[in-house]
PDB file of C-alpha atoms (C1' of nucleotides) in Angstrom:
ATOM      1  CA  MET T 215     -25.073  -0.228  -8.109  1.00  0.00           C
ATOM      2  CA  ARG T 216     -24.377   3.412  -8.679  1.00  0.00           C
ATOM      3  CA  LEU T 217     -20.883   4.288  -7.555  1.00  0.00           C
ATOM      4  CA  PRO T 218     -20.398   7.466  -5.533  1.00  0.00           C
ATOM      5  CA  GLY T 219     -18.448  10.392  -6.943  1.00  0.00           C
ATOM      6  CA  ARG T 220     -16.849  11.091 -10.285  1.00  0.00           C
ATOM      7  CA  ARG T 221     -14.052   9.395 -12.178  1.00  0.00           C
ATOM      8  CA  PRO T 222     -10.892  11.477 -12.365  1.00  0.00           C
ATOM      9  CA  PRO T 223     -10.103  12.391 -15.979  1.00  0.00           C
ATOM     10  CA  GLY T 224      -7.436  10.388 -17.758  1.00  0.00           C
ATOM     11  CA  SER T 225      -5.171  13.434 -17.584  1.00  0.00           C
ATOM     12  CA  PHE T 226      -5.184  13.157 -13.784  1.00  0.00           C
ATOM     13  CA  PHE T 227      -2.852  10.178 -14.020  1.00  0.00           C
ATOM     14  CA  ALA T 228      -0.527  11.499 -16.715  1.00  0.00           C
ATOM     15  CA  ARG T 229       1.626  13.519 -14.346  1.00  0.00           C
ATOM     16  CA  ASP T 230       4.618  13.092 -12.067  1.00  0.00           C
ATOM     17  CA  PRO T 231       3.766  10.633  -9.250  1.00  0.00           C
ATOM     18  CA  LEU T 232       5.140  13.165  -6.760  1.00  0.00           C
ATOM     19  CA  VAL T 233       2.323  15.469  -7.829  1.00  0.00           C
ATOM     20  CA  VAL T 234      -0.385  12.835  -8.121  1.00  0.00           C
ATOM     21  CA  ALA T 235       0.351  11.085  -4.820  1.00  0.00           C
ATOM     22  CA  PRO T 236      -0.838  13.783  -2.392  1.00  0.00           C
ATOM     23  CA  GLU T 237      -3.859  14.458  -4.609  1.00  0.00           C
ATOM     24  CA  LEU T 238      -4.968  10.858  -4.128  1.00  0.00           C
ATOM     25  CA  LEU T 239      -5.498  11.490  -0.408  1.00  0.00           C
ATOM     26  CA  GLY T 240      -9.247  11.673   0.211  1.00  0.00           C
ATOM     27  CA  LYS T 241     -10.205   9.829  -2.986  1.00  0.00           C
ATOM     28  CA  LEU T 242     -12.323   6.705  -2.815  1.00  0.00           C
ATOM     29  CA  LEU T 243     -10.899   3.366  -3.899  1.00  0.00           C
ATOM     30  CA  VAL T 244     -13.748   1.048  -4.820  1.00  0.00           C
ATOM     31  CA  HIS T 245     -13.736  -2.616  -5.768  1.00  0.00           C
ATOM     32  CA  ALA T 246     -17.104  -3.460  -7.304  1.00  0.00           C
ATOM     33  CA  PRO T 247     -16.866  -6.891  -8.950  1.00  0.00           C
ATOM     34  CA  ALA T 248     -19.716  -7.868 -11.260  1.00  0.00           C
ATOM     35  CA  ASP T 249     -20.479 -10.935  -9.179  1.00  0.00           C
ATOM     36  CA  GLY T 250     -19.551  -9.870  -5.658  1.00  0.00           C
ATOM     37  CA  GLU T 251     -20.024  -7.432  -2.850  1.00  0.00           C
ATOM     38  CA  PRO T 252     -18.751  -3.886  -3.414  1.00  0.00           C
ATOM     39  CA  THR T 253     -16.278  -2.513  -0.894  1.00  0.00           C
ATOM     40  CA  ALA T 254     -14.593   0.871  -0.628  1.00  0.00           C
ATOM     41  CA  VAL T 255     -12.041   2.803   1.390  1.00  0.00           C
ATOM     42  CA  ARG T 256     -11.001   6.435   1.467  1.00  0.00           C
ATOM     43  CA  ILE T 257      -7.290   6.760   0.754  1.00  0.00           C
ATOM     44  CA  VAL T 258      -5.369   8.201   3.724  1.00  0.00           C
ATOM     45  CA  GLU T 259      -1.731   7.244   3.020  1.00  0.00           C
ATOM     46  CA  VAL T 260       0.306   6.988  -0.194  1.00  0.00           C
ATOM     47  CA  GLU T 261       3.895   6.794  -1.439  1.00  0.00           C
ATOM     48  CA  ALA T 262       5.310   7.959  -4.761  1.00  0.00           C
ATOM     49  CA  TYR T 263       7.707   5.868  -6.817  1.00  0.00           C
ATOM     50  CA  ARG T 264       9.485   7.177  -9.865  1.00  0.00           C
ATOM     51  CA  GLY T 265      10.955   5.003 -12.577  1.00  0.00           C
ATOM     52  CA  SER T 266      14.512   4.984 -13.862  1.00  0.00           C
ATOM     53  CA  SER T 267      15.684   7.639 -11.388  1.00  0.00           C
ATOM     54  CA  ASP T 268      14.320   5.955  -8.247  1.00  0.00           C
ATOM     55  CA  PRO T 269      16.410   3.056  -6.863  1.00  0.00           C
ATOM     56  CA  ALA T 270      13.504   2.002  -4.611  1.00  0.00           C
ATOM     57  CA  SER T 271      11.141   1.567  -7.561  1.00  0.00           C
ATOM     58  CA  HIS T 272      10.309  -1.770  -9.109  1.00  0.00           C
ATOM     59  CA  ALA T 273      10.776   0.008 -12.428  1.00  0.00           C
ATOM     60  CA  PHE T 274      14.340   1.096 -11.656  1.00  0.00           C
ATOM     61  CA  ARG T 275      15.980  -1.777 -13.536  1.00  0.00           C
ATOM     62  CA  GLY T 276      13.693  -1.656 -16.534  1.00  0.00           C
ATOM     63  CA  PRO T 277      10.660  -3.681 -17.580  1.00  0.00           C
ATOM     64  CA  THR T 278      10.177  -7.285 -16.442  1.00  0.00           C
ATOM     65  CA  ARG T 279       7.247  -9.669 -16.442  1.00  0.00           C
ATOM     66  CA  ARG T 280       6.327  -8.549 -12.943  1.00  0.00           C
ATOM     67  CA  ASN T 281       6.430  -4.768 -13.395  1.00  0.00           C
ATOM     68  CA  ARG T 282       5.228  -4.479 -17.002  1.00  0.00           C
ATOM     69  CA  THR T 283       2.033  -2.685 -15.919  1.00  0.00           C
ATOM     70  CA  MET T 284       4.171   0.194 -14.656  1.00  0.00           C
ATOM     71  CA  PHE T 285       5.497   0.638 -18.185  1.00  0.00           C
ATOM     72  CA  GLY T 286       2.023   0.732 -19.703  1.00  0.00           C
ATOM     73  CA  PRO T 287      -0.417   3.636 -19.869  1.00  0.00           C
ATOM     74  CA  PRO T 288      -1.159   5.642 -16.700  1.00  0.00           C
ATOM     75  CA  GLY T 289      -4.424   5.155 -14.863  1.00  0.00           C
ATOM     76  CA  ARG T 290      -3.997   1.417 -14.473  1.00  0.00           C
ATOM     77  CA  LEU T 291      -3.633  -0.601 -11.278  1.00  0.00           C
ATOM     78  CA  TYR T 292      -0.206  -2.195 -10.736  1.00  0.00           C
ATOM     79  CA  VAL T 293      -0.612  -5.122  -8.321  1.00  0.00           C
ATOM     80  CA  TYR T 294       2.443  -7.039  -7.148  1.00  0.00           C
ATOM     81  CA  PHE T 295       3.146  -9.973  -4.840  1.00  0.00           C
ATOM     82  CA  THR T 296       5.713  -9.668  -2.071  1.00  0.00           C
ATOM     83  CA  TYR T 297       7.133 -11.450   0.976  1.00  0.00           C
ATOM     84  CA  GLY T 298       5.748 -14.703  -0.371  1.00  0.00           C
ATOM     85  CA  MET T 299       2.236 -13.892   0.792  1.00  0.00           C
ATOM     86  CA  HIS T 300       1.095 -10.302   0.307  1.00  0.00           C
ATOM     87  CA  TRP T 301      -0.422  -8.283  -2.516  1.00  0.00           C
ATOM     88  CA  CYS T 302       0.105  -4.534  -2.808  1.00  0.00           C
ATOM     89  CA  ALA T 303      -1.519  -2.083  -5.232  1.00  0.00           C
ATOM     90  CA  ASN T 304      -0.275   1.019  -7.033  1.00  0.00           C
ATOM     91  CA  VAL T 305      -1.808   3.607  -9.302  1.00  0.00           C
ATOM     92  CA  VAL T 306       0.323   3.910 -12.442  1.00  0.00           C
ATOM     93  CA  CYS T 307       0.779   7.592 -13.084  1.00  0.00           C
ATOM     94  CA  ASP T 308       3.421   9.277 -15.162  1.00  0.00           C
ATOM     95  CA  LEU T 309       4.082  10.886 -18.450  1.00  0.00           C
ATOM     96  CA  PRO T 310       5.034   8.345 -21.104  1.00  0.00           C
ATOM     97  CA  GLY T 311       8.647   7.337 -20.884  1.00  0.00           C
ATOM     98  CA  ASP T 312       9.196   7.133 -17.139  1.00  0.00           C
ATOM     99  CA  ALA T 313       7.292   4.380 -15.365  1.00  0.00           C
ATOM    100  CA  GLY T 314       5.953   5.950 -12.165  1.00  0.00           C
ATOM    101  CA  ALA T 315       3.404   4.787  -9.649  1.00  0.00           C
ATOM    102  CA  VAL T 316       1.756   5.630  -6.348  1.00  0.00           C
ATOM    103  CA  LEU T 317       1.595   2.883  -3.727  1.00  0.00           C
ATOM    104  CA  LEU T 318      -1.736   2.848  -1.884  1.00  0.00           C
ATOM    105  CA  ARG T 319      -0.640   2.324   1.712  1.00  0.00           C
ATOM    106  CA  ALA T 320      -3.773   2.757   3.808  1.00  0.00           C
ATOM    107  CA  GLY T 321      -7.467   3.545   3.639  1.00  0.00           C
ATOM    108  CA  GLU T 322     -10.345   4.373   5.910  1.00  0.00           C
ATOM    109  CA  PRO T 323     -13.181   1.846   5.481  1.00  0.00           C
ATOM    110  CA  VAL T 324     -16.318   3.515   4.103  1.00  0.00           C
ATOM    111  CA  PHE T 325     -18.457   0.822   2.451  1.00  0.00           C
ATOM    112  CA  GLY T 326     -18.918  -2.925   2.757  1.00  0.00           C
ATOM    113  CA  ILE T 327     -17.225  -2.926   6.125  1.00  0.00           C
ATOM    114  CA  ASP T 328     -18.791  -6.253   7.091  1.00  0.00           C
ATOM    115  CA  VAL T 329     -17.387  -7.851   3.933  1.00  0.00           C
ATOM    116  CA  MET T 330     -13.929  -6.424   4.596  1.00  0.00           C
ATOM    117  CA  GLN T 331     -14.018  -7.690   8.172  1.00  0.00           C
ATOM    118  CA  ALA T 332     -14.887 -11.169   6.910  1.00  0.00           C
ATOM    119  CA  ARG T 333     -11.865 -11.004   4.586  1.00  0.00           C
ATOM    120  CA  ARG T 334      -9.615  -9.877   7.429  1.00  0.00           C
ATOM    121  CA  PRO T 335     -10.526 -11.778  10.582  1.00  0.00           C
ATOM    122  CA  ALA T 336      -7.171 -10.817  12.133  1.00  0.00           C
ATOM    123  CA  ALA T 337      -8.264  -7.171  12.223  1.00  0.00           C
ATOM    124  CA  ARG T 338      -9.607  -6.626  15.708  1.00  0.00           C
ATOM    125  CA  ARG T 339     -10.388  -2.938  15.279  1.00  0.00           C
ATOM    126  CA  LEU T 340     -11.690  -0.858  12.385  1.00  0.00           C
ATOM    127  CA  ARG T 341      -8.358   0.912  12.197  1.00  0.00           C
ATOM    128  CA  ASP T 342      -6.592  -2.416  11.511  1.00  0.00           C
ATOM    129  CA  LEU T 343      -8.764  -3.187   8.509  1.00  0.00           C
ATOM    130  CA  ALA T 344      -6.864  -1.366   5.748  1.00  0.00           C
ATOM    131  CA  SER T 345      -3.951   0.288   7.582  1.00  0.00           C
ATOM    132  CA  GLY T 346      -1.128  -1.049   5.426  1.00  0.00           C
ATOM    133  CA  PRO T 347      -0.609  -1.739   1.712  1.00  0.00           C
ATOM    134  CA  ALA T 348      -1.223  -5.486   1.986  1.00  0.00           C
ATOM    135  CA  ARG T 349      -4.041  -5.055   4.497  1.00  0.00           C
ATOM    136  CA  LEU T 350      -5.756  -2.630   2.126  1.00  0.00           C
ATOM    137  CA  CYS T 351      -5.578  -5.147  -0.719  1.00  0.00           C
ATOM    138  CA  GLN T 352      -6.823  -7.955   1.492  1.00  0.00           C
ATOM    139  CA  ALA T 353      -9.755  -5.864   2.742  1.00  0.00           C
ATOM    140  CA  LEU T 354     -10.774  -4.860  -0.777  1.00  0.00           C
ATOM    141  CA  GLY T 355     -10.215  -8.313  -2.259  1.00  0.00           C
ATOM    142  CA  ILE T 356      -7.487  -7.094  -4.616  1.00  0.00           C
ATOM    143  CA  ASP T 357      -4.942  -9.629  -5.901  1.00  0.00           C
ATOM    144  CA  GLY T 358      -2.824 -10.312  -8.958  1.00  0.00           C
ATOM    145  CA  ALA T 359      -5.838 -11.090 -11.105  1.00  0.00           C
ATOM    146  CA  LEU T 360      -6.596  -7.341 -11.030  1.00  0.00           C
ATOM    147  CA  ASP T 361      -3.120  -6.259 -12.149  1.00  0.00           C
ATOM    148  CA  GLY T 362      -3.538  -3.960 -15.135  1.00  0.00           C
ATOM    149  CA  THR T 363      -7.116  -2.939 -14.331  1.00  0.00           C
ATOM    150  CA  ASP T 364      -8.086   0.391 -15.897  1.00  0.00           C
ATOM    151  CA  LEU T 365      -9.126   2.501 -12.901  1.00  0.00           C
ATOM    152  CA  ARG T 366     -11.613   4.418 -15.029  1.00  0.00           C
ATOM    153  CA  ALA T 367     -13.318   1.255 -16.318  1.00  0.00           C
ATOM    154  CA  GLY T 368     -13.381  -1.028 -13.259  1.00  0.00           C
ATOM    155  CA  PRO T 369     -13.946  -3.328 -11.512  1.00  0.00           C
ATOM    156  CA  VAL T 370     -11.506  -1.403  -9.336  1.00  0.00           C
ATOM    157  CA  TRP T 371     -12.338   2.287  -9.485  1.00  0.00           C
ATOM    158  CA  LEU T 372     -10.925   5.552  -8.271  1.00  0.00           C
ATOM    159  CA  ARG T 373     -13.664   8.058  -7.449  1.00  0.00           C
ATOM    160  CA  ASP T 374     -13.751  11.687  -6.349  1.00  0.00           C
ATOM    161  CA  ASP T 375     -16.775  12.327  -4.144  1.00  0.00           C
ATOM    162  CA  GLY T 376     -15.818  15.911  -3.340  1.00  0.00           C
ATOM    163  CA  VAL T 377     -13.630  15.292  -0.306  1.00  0.00           C
ATOM    164  CA  PRO T 378     -10.518  17.355  -1.080  1.00  0.00           C
ATOM    165  CA  PRO T 379      -6.958  16.308  -0.298  1.00  0.00           C
ATOM    166  CA  PRO T 380      -5.645  17.837   2.923  1.00  0.00           C
ATOM    167  CA  GLU T 381      -3.992  21.220   2.504  1.00  0.00           C
ATOM    168  CA  ALA T 382      -1.151  20.161   4.805  1.00  0.00           C
ATOM    169  CA  PRO T 383      -0.593  16.400   4.677  1.00  0.00           C
ATOM    170  CA  ILE T 384       2.106  14.821   6.807  1.00  0.00           C
ATOM    171  CA  VAL T 385       5.247  14.151   4.723  1.00  0.00           C
ATOM    172  CA  THR T 386       7.805  11.484   5.675  1.00  0.00           C
ATOM    173  CA  PRO T 387      10.343   9.146   4.081  1.00  0.00           C
ATOM    174  CA  ARG T 388       8.940   5.995   2.524  1.00  0.00           C
ATOM    175  CA  ILE T 389       8.448   2.885   4.629  1.00  0.00           C
ATOM    176  CA  GLY T 390      10.268  -0.424   4.466  1.00  0.00           C
ATOM    177  CA  LEU T 391      12.999   0.501   1.995  1.00  0.00           C
ATOM    178  CA  THR T 392      16.710  -0.164   1.985  1.00  0.00           C
ATOM    179  CA  ARG T 393      17.393   2.354  -0.786  1.00  0.00           C
ATOM    180  CA  GLY T 394      15.820   5.684  -1.632  1.00  0.00           C
ATOM    181  CA  THR T 395      15.284   6.460   2.048  1.00  0.00           C
ATOM    182  CA  GLU T 396      16.542  10.013   1.634  1.00  0.00           C
ATOM    183  CA  SER T 397      13.443  11.089  -0.299  1.00  0.00           C
ATOM    184  CA  SER T 398      10.346  12.117   1.678  1.00  0.00           C
ATOM    185  CA  TRP T 399       7.807  10.749  -0.744  1.00  0.00           C
ATOM    186  CA  ARG T 400       5.175   9.471   1.687  1.00  0.00           C
ATOM    187  CA  TRP T 401       2.021  11.495   2.352  1.00  0.00           C
ATOM    188  CA  VAL T 402      -0.479  10.873   5.143  1.00  0.00           C
ATOM    189  CA  VAL T 403      -3.731  12.581   6.089  1.00  0.00           C
ATOM    190  CA  GLY T 404      -2.788  14.289   9.342  1.00  0.00           C
ATOM    191  CA  GLY T 405      -4.528  12.979  12.421  1.00  0.00           C
ATOM    192  CA  ASN T 406      -6.197  10.096  10.629  1.00  0.00           C
ATOM    193  CA  LEU T 407      -6.278   6.945  12.723  1.00  0.00           C
ATOM    194  CA  HIS T 408      -6.296   4.569   9.760  1.00  0.00           C
ATOM    195  CA  ALA T 409      -2.729   5.165   8.573  1.00  0.00           C
ATOM    196  CA  SER T 410      -0.225   2.304   8.631  1.00  0.00           C
ATOM    197  CA  ARG T 411       1.571   3.965  11.511  1.00  0.00           C
ATOM    198  CA  PRO T 412       1.206   7.153  13.554  1.00  0.00           C
ATOM    199  CA  ALA T 413       1.626  10.173  11.339  1.00  0.00           C
ATOM    200  CA  ASN T 414       3.672  12.194  13.765  1.00  0.00           C
ATOM    201  CA  GLY T 415       7.373  12.626  13.405  1.00  0.00           C
ATOM    202  CA  GLY T 416       6.703  13.782   9.886  1.00  0.00           C
ATOM    203  CA  VAL T 417       6.738  17.277   8.505  1.00  0.00           C
ATOM    204  CA  SER T 418       3.569  19.187   7.850  1.00  0.00           C
ATOM    205  CA  PRO T 419       4.274  22.098   5.472  1.00  0.00           C
ATOM    206  CA  GLU T 420       1.821  24.481   7.173  1.00  0.00           C
ATOM    207  CA  GLY T 421       2.389  23.155  10.648  1.00  0.00           C
ATOM    208  CA  ARG T 422      -1.349  22.329  10.822  1.00  0.00           C
TER     209      ARG T 422
ATOM    210  C1'  DG I 283       2.855   1.227  24.757  1.00  0.00           C
ATOM    211  C1'  DG I 284       7.065  -0.880  22.564  1.00  0.00           C
ATOM    212  C1'  DT I 285      10.408  -4.275  20.043  1.00  0.00           C
ATOM    213  C1'  DG I 286      11.764  -8.692  17.768  1.00  0.00           C
ATOM    214  C1'  DT I 287      10.943 -12.576  14.746  1.00  0.00           C
ATOM    215  C1'  DG I 288       8.994 -16.249  11.695  1.00  0.00           C
ATOM    216  C1'  DA I 289       6.130 -17.056   7.732  1.00  0.00           C
ATOM    217  C1'  DT I 290       6.559 -17.932   2.692  1.00  0.00           C
ATOM    218  C1'  DC I 291       7.669 -17.721  -2.457  1.00  0.00           C
ATOM    219  C1'  DG I 292       8.188 -15.105  -6.939  1.00  0.00           C
ATOM    220  C1'  DT I 293      11.684 -12.608  -8.840  1.00  0.00           C
ATOM    221  C1'  DA I 294      16.180 -11.262 -10.329  1.00  0.00           C
TER     222       DA I 294
ATOM    223  C1'  DA F1260      19.240 -14.219  -1.357  1.00  0.00           C
ATOM    224  C1'  DC F1261      15.893 -10.909  -0.621  1.00  0.00           C
ATOM    225  C1'  DG F1262      11.774  -8.169  -0.448  1.00  0.00           C
ATOM    226  C1'  DA F1263       7.257  -1.168  -1.356  1.00  0.00           C
ATOM    227  C1'  DT F1264       4.616  -6.874   4.899  1.00  0.00           C
ATOM    228  C1'  DC F1265       1.912  -8.795   8.598  1.00  0.00           C
ATOM    229  C1'  DA F1266       0.665 -10.958  12.907  1.00  0.00           C
ATOM    230  C1'  DC F1267       1.833 -12.529  17.119  1.00  0.00           C
ATOM    231  C1'  DA F1268       4.771 -13.236  21.047  1.00  0.00           C
ATOM    232  C1'  DC F1269       6.837 -11.120  24.605  1.00  0.00           C
ATOM    233  C1'  DC F1270       8.372  -7.204  27.620  1.00  0.00           C
ATOM    234  C1'  DA F1271       7.193  -2.910  29.867  1.00  0.00           C
TER     235       DA F1271
END
DNA sequence: GGTGTGATCGTA
DNA sequence: ACGATCACACCA
């Protein structure tokens, strides 16, 4: 199978997650296993996490077995297990020395929709398929076995097919935190129905 | 449309 | 103990 779009250069990931996060909006996230059905979503919602300076980050208290991927090179997939049952995926992106990441919170299904629906029978509508960090992983078949995957080598890929990030994404505080709630480090494609929750109430820099 | 709650377990 | 969550029940 020929994947759509181009791989971002390695330098794309080697920047502050606050800069990378909004640029991930509109990119394709593809899971194309060698022995399985390819599936893909277009990223519509992300959150940035910094390292040592961000009390909400898994990296805040230094490296552990769980978060070691965050302390490795940028451009890898950091997959973690939470609430005893859910997987969530991040793009590791930071300059060396401060473990940063971008949590992939929601995507719009674009390929292999039938496969994703079979993986998520609880999703009654298309907009329920990948509208949440754990839903997105479930739809794409991403779990802990893919932690550490190089996003430029697969089988999970990030691709740029020419759809640009929105000029005025919705900006809000991050979801589900008890600390770090003062920072508005969540970005959502305005008006998109596949976000994890309605993207109003947030601030759009240009008013859109 | 909205809110409230139980599930379930690795990690610190 | 507690989570970068989800699904379903229940009320409106």
